[in-house]
Amino acid sequence: PPPVGDPLAPPPQLRAGLPGAPPGRAADDDALLDPHGEGDEGLGAVQSPVEAAVPGSDPRAPAVLLYASDDCSGEPLAESVVASGPEDQELHSLCTAPSSHAKLQFGSMRVVNVPEVDLYASCSRDDYYVASMFSSEGCVRNYNYPSTKSLRFVHESSLARKQIPQSVLAEQWRMQDHKPPPPPSGVAKARIVFSCESAEYFGYQVWANYYGYLTSGQRSAAWTRLLTAGRRDDLPEAVPGLATFQAKRTVYSRRYSPINKPDVITKWFQSPDRPREEVIAVIDPDNWLLKDISQYVDRVRPGQALGEPAYYHGSKSAQRMWREVCEANCDRDMDLVGVPYIVHRDDLGLIAPLWRHYTILIKNRAESDPAFKSRYGHLDLAWAAEMFGYNAAAAHVGVVHESVRRIQVRDVDSEHRKEKLQDVAMLHVGRAWMPHDYEPAQQWAHTEGKSFARHGQQVWCKCNFTASTVLPWPVPESADFQSTKTLELLHYSNVRFGPVPINRAFRKGATSSSAYSASLD
């Protein structure tokens, strides 16, 4: 069935001030979301530059332009890489000599005349994939880390193929425990999504997250995992209906993994799998659903979203930081919310690329400007820059977010009584405890987490590399709400789906902390 409205058309009042738009003029929002301007058919095509990449080269040739500056200003360097032809599959070195391990010195790069390039860490081998760079990203800054020493042109965009057949969404709909009637239009009202990588750390979270979706009585919502990796992993084939969209990682992913969230959402919107549902609920992989979220979905309108108050809600420092980095709508404050972000599809399509843009801008500023870091480091920019990036992007395009408390409850919140938390829609998991006087808990007792001893004996933590394999069970009735729900979802998802498959090609296992967190390239 056709989507309800054009999923790429933003509300008219939100079209000004987008990256690339001249001052005082609206950007072409369709070009922002579909940079090749050809809909699904044109996702593998690119526009040609006005003149040759380097003197003497064919202006239509695929090329990676290298610049001395970190913002692609000035003339491309002579060392810019130009493809030998339209089907060039060679590995092109970015080192000073074929036998050298010293890479060329350049500040930024840009892809032209080809959808994307894959980047590698060796001058002469492609056995260690670093990331990919897309023409739709525009200028990409080069960093000492990750070290990019060679590249290969990709002539057919990885975003051009459809990855989630309608049959997969139909299967997950049928698998829901409460058996909701199919939506009249064939498209649900909402899509619940989260971003993750393929690692032992995320495997059990995917299981519990999907199980929570199937058992939480969603009135009209689909569910999708947004995977950042160089290729698809095995989990979509392991469980029916486990809808997965995979996108290659951006260069900055190696420096700061939370950038994956805005990056994969941006690429999702650029693909044939872009959402048709009216409302998108952006959660984290450790946001596990407990109740139907329709009461929140129904409050969303174009330009009006909602989210949970962030830990920095009310921060004047955050608003001052916004004034320093803002590029549009600087006279308004940011709405300081965190996940879940429940937002209109068209608004998220505008927010996502700006979310990525502001996140990298804030991280670069904190790394290069000691005074900026001193002023705002207490906001935890080292990890939470992505959260501020979302707030900044929403303010930039004028999407208002209502702060709604208790959409979710966290493991570390002060309230743990079951009778007070029965209506919470989702749980942000982290740890689980059992009462100190419950003797069986001693077999799972952790030595870490003593500062939370007021909640009981800690028996499980996502911070522990045994989190995927040691699942305490049964849970005593006297356990607190968060611990009970955490351990129930872990246990019953394993009962329903079986253990997460052991597959060292995609997950390194639970043998050590490094293996537990290691991600598929």
Short mmCIF file of C-alpha atoms in Angstrom, two decimals:
data_model
loop_
_atom_site.label_atom_id
_atom_site.label_comp_id
_atom_site.label_asym_id
_atom_site.label_seq_id
_atom_site.Cartn_x
_atom_site.Cartn_y
_atom_site.Cartn_z
CA PRO A 1 0.00 0.00 0.00
CA PRO A 2 1.18 3.55 -0.57
CA PRO A 3 2.58 5.43 2.43
CA VAL A 4 0.48 7.97 4.27
CA GLY A 5 1.81 11.14 2.67
CA ASP A 6 5.31 11.52 1.29
CA PRO A 7 7.75 10.10 3.88
CA LEU A 8 10.44 12.49 2.65
CA ALA A 9 8.39 15.68 2.66
CA PRO A 10 8.95 17.80 5.80
CA PRO A 11 6.38 20.27 7.08
CA PRO A 12 6.80 23.62 5.28
CA GLN A 13 7.68 25.48 8.49
CA LEU A 14 10.74 23.24 9.03
CA ARG A 15 12.48 23.68 5.71
CA ALA A 16 14.77 26.64 6.39
CA GLY A 17 18.25 26.58 7.77
CA LEU A 18 19.39 23.12 6.68
CA PRO A 19 23.05 22.42 5.91
CA GLY A 20 23.93 23.58 2.42
CA ALA A 21 21.11 26.11 2.18
CA PRO A 22 22.24 29.68 1.40
CA PRO A 23 21.50 32.19 4.20
CA GLY A 24 17.88 33.29 4.21
CA ARG A 25 16.78 30.57 1.84
CA ALA A 26 15.24 27.15 2.40
CA ALA A 27 17.28 24.08 1.56
CA ASP A 28 15.94 21.49 -0.84
CA ASP A 29 14.79 18.99 1.76
CA ASP A 30 14.27 16.19 -0.75
CA ALA A 31 17.88 16.65 -1.84
CA LEU A 32 18.98 16.39 1.79
CA LEU A 33 17.24 13.05 2.31
CA ASP A 34 17.68 11.70 -1.22
CA PRO A 35 20.89 13.51 -2.29
CA HIS A 36 20.81 12.08 -5.79
CA GLY A 37 17.32 13.40 -6.43
CA GLU A 38 16.03 10.26 -8.11
CA GLY A 39 14.03 8.45 -5.40
CA ASP A 40 14.60 4.72 -4.92
CA GLU A 41 15.83 4.36 -8.50
CA GLY A 42 18.65 6.84 -8.03
CA LEU A 43 20.19 5.82 -4.74
CA GLY A 44 23.21 4.40 -6.55
CA ALA A 45 23.77 7.48 -8.70
CA VAL A 46 25.73 10.64 -7.95
CA GLN A 47 26.10 14.09 -9.36
CA SER A 48 29.25 14.99 -11.30
CA PRO A 49 31.52 17.84 -10.25
CA VAL A 50 31.67 20.91 -12.43
CA GLU A 51 35.30 20.35 -13.30
CA ALA A 52 37.87 17.57 -13.20
CA ALA A 53 38.86 16.18 -9.81
CA VAL A 54 42.51 16.82 -10.58
CA PRO A 55 44.02 18.53 -13.62
CA GLY A 56 43.95 16.29 -16.66
CA SER A 57 41.45 13.77 -15.31
CA ASP A 58 38.00 13.00 -16.69
CA PRO A 59 35.47 15.17 -14.79
CA ARG A 60 33.05 12.21 -14.83
CA ALA A 61 35.52 9.75 -13.32
CA PRO A 62 34.88 8.38 -9.81
CA ALA A 63 37.30 10.08 -7.44
CA VAL A 64 38.20 10.72 -3.83
CA LEU A 65 39.34 14.31 -3.54
CA LEU A 66 41.92 14.95 -0.83
CA TYR A 67 42.42 18.39 0.72
CA ALA A 68 45.06 19.91 2.95
CA SER A 69 42.35 21.71 4.93
CA ASP A 70 40.05 19.91 7.35
CA ASP A 71 36.90 21.32 5.68
CA CYS A 72 37.52 20.56 1.97
CA SER A 73 38.31 24.17 1.22
CA GLY A 74 40.97 25.06 -1.32
CA GLU A 75 42.09 23.02 -4.30
CA PRO A 76 42.21 19.20 -4.20
CA LEU A 77 45.68 17.78 -3.68
CA ALA A 78 47.52 16.20 -6.58
CA GLU A 79 47.47 12.92 -4.63
CA SER A 80 43.66 12.75 -4.96
CA VAL A 81 42.59 9.30 -6.14
CA VAL A 82 40.89 9.01 -9.54
CA ALA A 83 39.45 5.70 -10.73
CA SER A 84 40.96 4.14 -13.83
CA GLY A 85 37.49 3.52 -15.22
CA PRO A 86 33.81 3.16 -14.36
CA GLU A 87 34.33 -0.41 -13.04
CA ASP A 88 37.59 0.17 -11.18
CA GLN A 89 37.83 -2.45 -8.38
CA GLU A 90 41.48 -1.90 -7.48
CA LEU A 91 42.74 -1.22 -3.96
CA HIS A 92 44.19 2.29 -4.12
CA SER A 93 46.94 3.09 -1.64
CA LEU A 94 46.96 6.31 0.36
CA CYS A 95 50.53 5.76 1.45
CA THR A 96 53.59 7.73 0.39
CA ALA A 97 55.01 4.75 -1.54
CA PRO A 98 53.77 1.24 -2.40
CA SER A 99 56.07 -0.40 0.17
CA SER A 100 55.68 2.33 2.78
CA HIS A 101 53.48 2.23 5.88
CA ALA A 102 53.41 6.03 6.13
CA LYS A 103 50.11 7.40 4.90
CA LEU A 104 49.67 10.62 2.97
CA GLN A 105 49.07 13.74 5.00
CA PHE A 106 45.73 15.37 4.23
CA GLY A 107 43.03 17.07 6.29
CA SER A 108 39.77 16.06 4.64
CA MET A 109 38.27 14.13 1.74
CA ARG A 110 35.20 14.00 -0.45
CA VAL A 111 33.72 11.36 -2.77
CA VAL A 112 32.50 12.35 -6.25
CA ASN A 113 30.97 10.44 -9.17
CA VAL A 114 30.53 7.23 -7.20
CA PRO A 115 28.12 6.35 -4.37
CA GLU A 116 30.67 5.30 -1.79
CA VAL A 117 34.18 4.04 -1.10
CA ASP A 118 35.39 1.45 1.40
CA LEU A 119 38.38 2.41 3.52
CA TYR A 120 41.08 0.08 4.89
CA ALA A 121 43.84 0.27 7.49
CA SER A 122 46.61 -1.25 5.36
CA CYS A 123 48.47 0.34 2.45
CA SER A 124 48.26 -2.81 0.36
CA ARG A 125 45.69 -5.21 1.87
CA ASP A 126 41.95 -5.12 2.44
CA ASP A 127 41.90 -7.50 5.42
CA TYR A 128 41.06 -4.79 7.93
CA TYR A 129 38.02 -2.71 7.01
CA VAL A 130 37.92 0.71 8.69
CA ALA A 131 34.75 2.38 7.45
CA SER A 132 33.00 3.66 4.34
CA MET A 133 32.56 7.15 3.01
CA PHE A 134 29.42 8.10 1.07
CA SER A 135 29.06 10.88 -1.47
CA SER A 136 25.98 12.04 0.46
CA GLU A 137 28.21 12.82 3.48
CA GLY A 138 29.95 15.64 1.63
CA CYS A 139 33.22 16.66 3.26
CA VAL A 140 34.67 14.11 5.71
CA ARG A 141 37.51 15.07 8.01
CA ASN A 142 40.61 12.86 8.10
CA TYR A 143 41.92 11.83 11.52
CA ASN A 144 45.12 10.19 12.74
CA TYR A 145 42.78 7.54 14.13
CA PRO A 146 41.29 5.63 12.49
CA SER A 147 44.22 5.33 10.12
CA THR A 148 42.95 5.17 6.55
CA LYS A 149 45.67 3.85 4.24
CA SER A 150 43.81 2.52 1.20
CA LEU A 151 40.43 2.59 -0.48
CA ARG A 152 38.25 0.81 -3.00
CA PHE A 153 35.50 2.40 -5.09
CA VAL A 154 31.99 0.95 -4.65
CA HIS A 155 30.06 1.54 -7.86
CA GLU A 156 26.67 0.24 -6.70
CA SER A 157 25.47 1.81 -3.48
CA SER A 158 25.01 -0.52 -0.54
CA LEU A 159 21.98 1.64 0.33
CA ALA A 160 20.24 0.90 -2.98
CA ARG A 161 19.02 -2.60 -2.18
CA LYS A 162 15.92 -3.28 -0.11
CA GLN A 163 16.81 -5.23 3.04
CA ILE A 164 13.50 -5.66 4.90
CA PRO A 165 10.82 -7.43 2.85
CA GLN A 166 7.23 -6.75 3.81
CA SER A 167 6.98 -10.45 4.64
CA VAL A 168 9.40 -9.96 7.56
CA LEU A 169 7.29 -7.16 9.05
CA ALA A 170 4.17 -9.27 8.51
CA GLU A 171 5.81 -12.19 10.31
CA GLN A 172 6.74 -10.11 13.35
CA TRP A 173 3.20 -8.75 13.44
CA ARG A 174 1.83 -12.32 13.56
CA MET A 175 4.30 -13.26 16.30
CA GLN A 176 3.00 -10.66 18.77
CA ASP A 177 1.43 -12.44 21.73
CA HIS A 178 -1.79 -10.39 21.79
CA LYS A 179 -2.45 -10.95 18.03
CA PRO A 180 -3.38 -7.36 17.01
CA PRO A 181 -5.49 -6.97 13.87
CA PRO A 182 -3.45 -5.92 10.84
CA PRO A 183 -3.48 -2.16 10.20
CA PRO A 184 -6.10 -1.18 7.58
CA SER A 185 -3.52 0.56 5.39
CA GLY A 186 -1.00 -2.26 5.69
CA VAL A 187 1.35 0.14 7.52
CA ALA A 188 1.52 0.44 11.31
CA LYS A 189 1.12 3.80 13.03
CA ALA A 190 4.63 3.65 14.55
CA ARG A 191 8.03 2.04 14.03
CA ILE A 192 10.16 1.27 17.09
CA VAL A 193 13.89 1.35 16.22
CA PHE A 194 17.27 1.19 17.89
CA SER A 195 20.86 1.33 16.73
CA CYS A 196 23.50 -1.26 17.60
CA GLU A 197 26.54 -3.15 16.37
CA SER A 198 27.06 -6.90 16.11
CA ALA A 199 28.82 -7.91 19.34
CA GLU A 200 28.34 -10.27 22.25
CA TYR A 201 27.35 -7.18 24.25
CA PHE A 202 24.42 -6.50 21.92
CA GLY A 203 23.26 -10.03 21.10
CA TYR A 204 21.27 -10.69 24.26
CA GLN A 205 19.99 -7.09 24.22
CA VAL A 206 18.53 -7.67 20.75
CA TRP A 207 16.88 -10.87 22.00
CA ALA A 208 15.32 -9.18 25.05
CA ASN A 209 14.37 -6.06 23.11
CA TYR A 210 12.56 -8.05 20.43
CA TYR A 211 10.89 -10.28 23.04
CA GLY A 212 9.72 -7.16 24.87
CA TYR A 213 8.20 -5.86 21.65
CA LEU A 214 6.36 -9.14 21.00
CA THR A 215 4.94 -9.36 24.53
CA SER A 216 4.17 -5.73 25.42
CA GLY A 217 0.82 -5.44 23.63
CA GLN A 218 1.72 -2.79 21.03
CA ARG A 219 -1.47 -1.54 19.39
CA SER A 220 0.06 -0.54 16.06
CA ALA A 221 3.83 -0.61 15.90
CA ALA A 222 6.52 -2.39 13.90
CA TRP A 223 10.04 -3.02 15.20
CA THR A 224 13.46 -2.72 13.51
CA ARG A 225 17.09 -3.16 14.49
CA LEU A 226 19.39 -0.64 12.79
CA LEU A 227 22.77 -2.34 12.49
CA THR A 228 26.09 -0.58 11.91
CA ALA A 229 28.58 -3.01 10.33
CA GLY A 230 30.48 -3.63 7.12
CA ARG A 231 28.04 -6.46 6.34
CA ARG A 232 24.89 -8.10 7.69
CA ASP A 233 25.22 -10.54 10.56
CA ASP A 234 23.41 -13.82 11.22
CA LEU A 235 20.71 -12.75 13.70
CA PRO A 236 17.93 -11.92 11.16
CA GLU A 237 18.04 -15.55 10.01
CA ALA A 238 18.07 -16.90 13.56
CA VAL A 239 14.66 -15.58 14.66
CA PRO A 240 11.58 -15.02 12.44
CA GLY A 241 10.54 -11.40 11.99
CA LEU A 242 13.75 -9.91 13.37
CA ALA A 243 13.75 -6.95 10.95
CA THR A 244 17.25 -5.56 10.44
CA PHE A 245 18.54 -2.68 8.34
CA GLN A 246 22.34 -2.67 8.04
CA ALA A 247 24.53 0.24 6.98
CA LYS A 248 28.30 0.52 6.73
CA ARG A 249 29.96 2.55 9.45
CA THR A 250 31.03 6.15 8.98
CA VAL A 251 34.67 7.12 9.59
CA TYR A 252 33.90 8.78 12.93
CA SER A 253 32.38 5.53 14.24
CA ARG A 254 35.87 4.27 15.09
CA ARG A 255 36.47 7.28 17.31
CA TYR A 256 33.05 7.49 18.94
CA SER A 257 30.56 4.65 18.57
CA PRO A 258 27.40 6.62 19.57
CA ILE A 259 27.68 8.41 16.21
CA ASN A 260 26.28 5.18 14.76
CA LYS A 261 22.79 6.14 15.91
CA PRO A 262 22.31 9.32 13.81
CA ASP A 263 24.45 7.89 11.01
CA VAL A 264 22.47 4.67 10.52
CA ILE A 265 19.15 6.53 10.83
CA THR A 266 20.29 9.00 8.16
CA LYS A 267 21.22 6.11 5.85
CA TRP A 268 17.95 4.31 6.62
CA PHE A 269 16.08 7.36 5.36
CA GLN A 270 18.23 7.37 2.21
CA SER A 271 17.35 3.76 1.42
CA PRO A 272 14.34 1.94 -0.10
CA ASP A 273 13.62 0.74 3.47
CA ARG A 274 12.99 4.28 4.73
CA PRO A 275 10.03 4.28 7.10
CA ARG A 276 6.43 4.55 5.96
CA GLU A 277 5.04 4.65 9.50
CA GLU A 278 3.90 8.07 10.65
CA VAL A 279 5.72 8.06 14.00
CA ILE A 280 9.19 6.76 14.89
CA ALA A 281 10.11 5.78 18.45
CA VAL A 282 13.91 5.88 18.77
CA ILE A 283 15.03 3.81 21.74
CA ASP A 284 18.31 2.22 22.82
CA PRO A 285 19.02 -1.52 22.58
CA ASP A 286 18.80 -1.66 26.39
CA ASN A 287 15.37 0.06 26.40
CA TRP A 288 13.17 -3.01 26.85
CA LEU A 289 9.46 -2.61 26.22
CA LEU A 290 6.96 -3.45 28.94
CA LYS A 291 3.73 -1.75 27.83
CA ASP A 292 2.05 -0.39 24.71
CA ILE A 293 3.43 3.03 23.74
CA SER A 294 0.33 4.19 21.82
CA GLN A 295 -0.57 6.84 24.40
CA TYR A 296 2.70 8.61 23.52
CA VAL A 297 2.59 7.92 19.78
CA ASP A 298 -0.87 9.48 19.56
CA ARG A 299 0.44 12.78 20.96
CA VAL A 300 2.96 13.27 18.15
CA ARG A 301 2.28 15.78 15.38
CA PRO A 302 4.52 17.25 12.67
CA GLY A 303 6.81 19.64 14.51
CA GLN A 304 5.75 18.29 17.92
CA ALA A 305 7.59 15.34 19.47
CA LEU A 306 8.28 14.07 22.95
CA GLY A 307 11.01 12.44 24.98
CA GLU A 308 12.12 11.56 28.48
CA PRO A 309 13.87 14.42 30.35
CA ALA A 310 17.64 13.92 30.00
CA TYR A 311 19.95 13.79 33.01
CA TYR A 312 20.97 17.37 32.15
CA HIS A 313 17.38 18.61 31.88
CA GLY A 314 17.25 22.26 32.97
CA SER A 315 20.99 22.79 32.44
CA LYS A 316 21.90 26.40 31.66
CA SER A 317 25.36 25.25 30.60
CA ALA A 318 23.82 23.09 27.88
CA GLN A 319 21.91 26.11 26.53
CA ARG A 320 25.08 28.21 26.55
CA MET A 321 26.89 25.49 24.61
CA TRP A 322 24.05 25.48 22.07
CA ARG A 323 24.54 29.21 21.51
CA GLU A 324 28.21 28.57 20.69
CA VAL A 325 27.61 25.82 18.12
CA CYS A 326 24.20 26.68 16.66
CA GLU A 327 23.81 27.29 12.94
CA ALA A 328 20.08 28.11 12.80
CA ASN A 329 17.28 29.02 15.22
CA CYS A 330 19.86 30.27 17.69
CA ASP A 331 17.30 32.41 19.53
CA ARG A 332 15.46 29.37 20.89
CA ASP A 333 16.55 26.94 23.60
CA MET A 334 17.16 23.25 23.05
CA ASP A 335 14.58 20.86 24.51
CA LEU A 336 16.79 18.77 26.79
CA VAL A 337 15.32 15.31 26.33
CA GLY A 338 16.81 11.85 25.94
CA VAL A 339 15.54 8.52 24.68
CA PRO A 340 12.95 7.50 23.95
CA TYR A 341 12.56 10.11 21.20
CA ILE A 342 9.04 9.73 19.83
CA VAL A 343 8.89 11.89 16.75
CA HIS A 344 7.07 12.32 13.47
CA ARG A 345 8.72 10.50 10.57
CA ASP A 346 9.17 13.66 8.49
CA ASP A 347 10.76 15.49 11.41
CA LEU A 348 13.21 12.67 12.09
CA GLY A 349 14.18 12.68 8.42
CA LEU A 350 15.28 16.29 8.87
CA ILE A 351 16.82 15.82 12.28
CA ALA A 352 18.97 12.75 11.52
CA PRO A 353 21.69 14.25 9.24
CA LEU A 354 21.89 17.34 11.45
CA TRP A 355 22.09 15.10 14.52
CA ARG A 356 25.18 13.49 13.01
CA HIS A 357 26.54 16.88 11.98
CA TYR A 358 26.17 18.50 15.41
CA THR A 359 27.50 15.44 17.24
CA ILE A 360 30.74 15.51 15.26
CA LEU A 361 30.91 19.30 15.54
CA ILE A 362 30.64 19.14 19.35
CA LYS A 363 33.19 16.31 19.60
CA ASN A 364 35.67 18.09 17.32
CA ARG A 365 35.25 21.32 19.26
CA ALA A 366 35.83 19.57 22.59
CA GLU A 367 38.97 17.89 21.23
CA SER A 368 40.47 20.99 19.62
CA ASP A 369 39.39 23.80 21.97
CA PRO A 370 40.55 23.37 25.60
CA ALA A 371 38.47 26.35 26.74
CA PHE A 372 35.31 24.83 25.24
CA LYS A 373 36.08 21.51 26.92
CA SER A 374 36.69 23.27 30.22
CA ARG A 375 33.37 25.12 30.00
CA TYR A 376 31.25 22.10 29.07
CA GLY A 377 33.21 18.99 29.97
CA HIS A 378 31.07 18.53 33.10
CA LEU A 379 28.15 17.73 30.76
CA ASP A 380 29.96 14.47 29.89
CA LEU A 381 30.61 15.33 26.24
CA ALA A 382 33.03 12.40 26.05
CA TRP A 383 30.05 10.03 25.94
CA ALA A 384 26.87 12.13 25.69
CA ALA A 385 27.78 14.40 22.74
CA GLU A 386 25.35 12.36 20.64
CA MET A 387 22.49 13.29 23.00
CA PHE A 388 23.32 16.99 22.72
CA GLY A 389 23.64 16.50 18.96
CA TYR A 390 20.02 15.34 18.83
CA ASN A 391 18.82 18.26 20.95
CA ALA A 392 20.75 20.70 18.75
CA ALA A 393 19.42 19.21 15.51
CA ALA A 394 15.83 19.38 16.75
CA ALA A 395 16.27 23.02 17.78
CA HIS A 396 17.93 23.76 14.40
CA VAL A 397 14.88 22.59 12.42
CA GLY A 398 12.32 23.84 14.95
CA VAL A 399 10.89 20.54 16.20
CA VAL A 400 9.53 21.02 19.73
CA HIS A 401 9.91 18.17 22.21
CA GLU A 402 7.61 17.82 25.18
CA SER A 403 9.42 16.43 28.24
CA VAL A 404 7.42 13.49 29.57
CA ARG A 405 8.53 11.76 32.75
CA ARG A 406 8.23 8.04 33.40
CA ILE A 407 7.94 6.82 29.83
CA GLN A 408 10.75 4.62 31.03
CA VAL A 409 12.34 3.72 34.35
CA ARG A 410 16.08 3.16 34.80
CA ASP A 411 17.74 0.53 36.92
CA VAL A 412 19.47 3.26 38.95
CA ASP A 413 16.35 5.38 39.58
CA SER A 414 15.39 5.90 43.20
CA GLU A 415 11.94 4.32 42.82
CA HIS A 416 12.00 0.50 42.75
CA ARG A 417 8.62 -0.44 44.23
CA LYS A 418 6.50 -2.61 41.95
CA GLU A 419 3.22 -0.97 42.89
CA LYS A 420 4.57 2.44 41.81
CA LEU A 421 5.92 1.37 38.42
CA GLN A 422 3.22 -0.82 36.89
CA ASP A 423 2.35 1.69 34.15
CA VAL A 424 5.90 2.34 32.92
CA ALA A 425 6.19 1.60 29.19
CA MET A 426 9.84 0.55 29.10
CA LEU A 427 12.83 -0.28 31.23
CA HIS A 428 16.33 1.11 30.66
CA VAL A 429 18.35 -1.82 31.94
CA GLY A 430 21.78 -1.94 33.49
CA ARG A 431 21.89 -4.04 36.64
CA ALA A 432 19.77 -6.50 38.60
CA TRP A 433 19.70 -7.33 42.30
CA MET A 434 18.22 -9.92 44.61
CA PRO A 435 17.47 -9.42 48.32
CA HIS A 436 20.46 -9.79 50.61
CA ASP A 437 18.64 -12.47 52.60
CA TYR A 438 17.86 -14.58 49.51
CA GLU A 439 20.47 -17.29 49.87
CA PRO A 440 20.51 -18.58 46.24
CA ALA A 441 21.66 -15.12 45.11
CA GLN A 442 25.13 -15.83 46.48
CA GLN A 443 25.93 -18.12 43.54
CA TRP A 444 25.65 -15.12 41.20
CA ALA A 445 27.02 -12.45 43.57
CA HIS A 446 29.09 -9.70 41.95
CA THR A 447 32.03 -8.03 43.64
CA GLU A 448 31.43 -4.94 41.46
CA GLY A 449 28.59 -2.48 42.13
CA LYS A 450 28.88 -2.12 45.91
CA SER A 451 27.64 1.47 45.70
CA PHE A 452 24.20 0.10 44.75
CA ALA A 453 24.03 -2.33 47.67
CA ARG A 454 20.95 -0.55 49.00
CA HIS A 455 19.00 -2.33 46.24
CA GLY A 456 20.24 -5.77 47.27
CA GLN A 457 22.93 -8.22 46.17
CA GLN A 458 23.96 -7.47 42.59
CA VAL A 459 23.60 -10.62 40.47
CA TRP A 460 23.70 -9.30 36.89
CA CYS A 461 25.16 -6.29 35.06
CA LYS A 462 25.44 -5.49 31.38
CA CYS A 463 28.90 -4.15 32.27
CA ASN A 464 30.04 -7.71 33.07
CA PHE A 465 31.23 -9.94 30.20
CA THR A 466 29.16 -12.81 31.62
CA ALA A 467 25.94 -10.83 31.03
CA SER A 468 25.10 -12.84 27.92
CA THR A 469 25.66 -16.27 29.44
CA VAL A 470 25.00 -16.12 33.20
CA LEU A 471 21.30 -15.34 33.59
CA PRO A 472 20.19 -15.66 37.24
CA TRP A 473 16.93 -17.58 37.62
CA PRO A 474 14.44 -17.90 39.25
CA VAL A 475 13.70 -14.44 40.60
CA PRO A 476 12.29 -14.24 44.13
CA GLU A 477 8.97 -12.44 44.52
CA SER A 478 10.61 -9.98 46.88
CA ALA A 479 12.99 -8.65 44.18
CA ASP A 480 12.48 -5.04 43.09
CA PHE A 481 10.62 -4.04 39.90
CA GLN A 482 13.64 -3.26 37.71
CA SER A 483 15.49 -6.45 38.66
CA THR A 484 12.41 -8.63 38.19
CA LYS A 485 11.64 -7.26 34.72
CA THR A 486 15.29 -7.35 33.62
CA LEU A 487 15.78 -10.98 34.59
CA GLU A 488 12.37 -12.04 33.25
CA LEU A 489 13.08 -10.57 29.82
CA LEU A 490 16.55 -12.13 29.72
CA HIS A 491 15.22 -15.54 30.76
CA TYR A 492 12.07 -15.73 28.67
CA SER A 493 13.71 -14.37 25.51
CA ASN A 494 16.16 -17.28 25.75
CA VAL A 495 13.31 -19.70 26.33
CA ARG A 496 11.44 -18.45 23.27
CA PHE A 497 14.32 -17.90 20.82
CA GLY A 498 16.99 -20.16 22.26
CA PRO A 499 20.44 -18.84 23.23
CA VAL A 500 22.02 -16.24 20.98
CA PRO A 501 23.93 -18.29 18.36
CA ILE A 502 27.64 -18.82 18.93
CA ASN A 503 29.22 -17.42 15.79
CA ARG A 504 32.72 -15.97 16.14
CA ALA A 505 32.46 -14.34 12.72
CA PHE A 506 29.98 -11.87 14.21
CA ARG A 507 30.35 -12.10 18.02
CA LYS A 508 33.63 -12.87 19.74
CA GLY A 509 32.04 -14.60 22.73
CA ALA A 510 31.91 -14.07 26.49
CA THR A 511 35.46 -15.17 27.29
CA SER A 512 36.80 -11.74 28.31
CA SER A 513 35.82 -8.10 28.54
CA SER A 514 37.51 -7.33 25.20
CA ALA A 515 35.78 -10.22 23.41
CA TYR A 516 32.43 -9.28 24.97
CA SER A 517 32.54 -5.76 23.52
CA ALA A 518 34.31 -6.52 20.22
CA SER A 519 32.11 -5.62 17.23
CA LEU A 520 31.84 -6.93 13.71
CA ASP A 521 33.70 -4.56 11.41
#
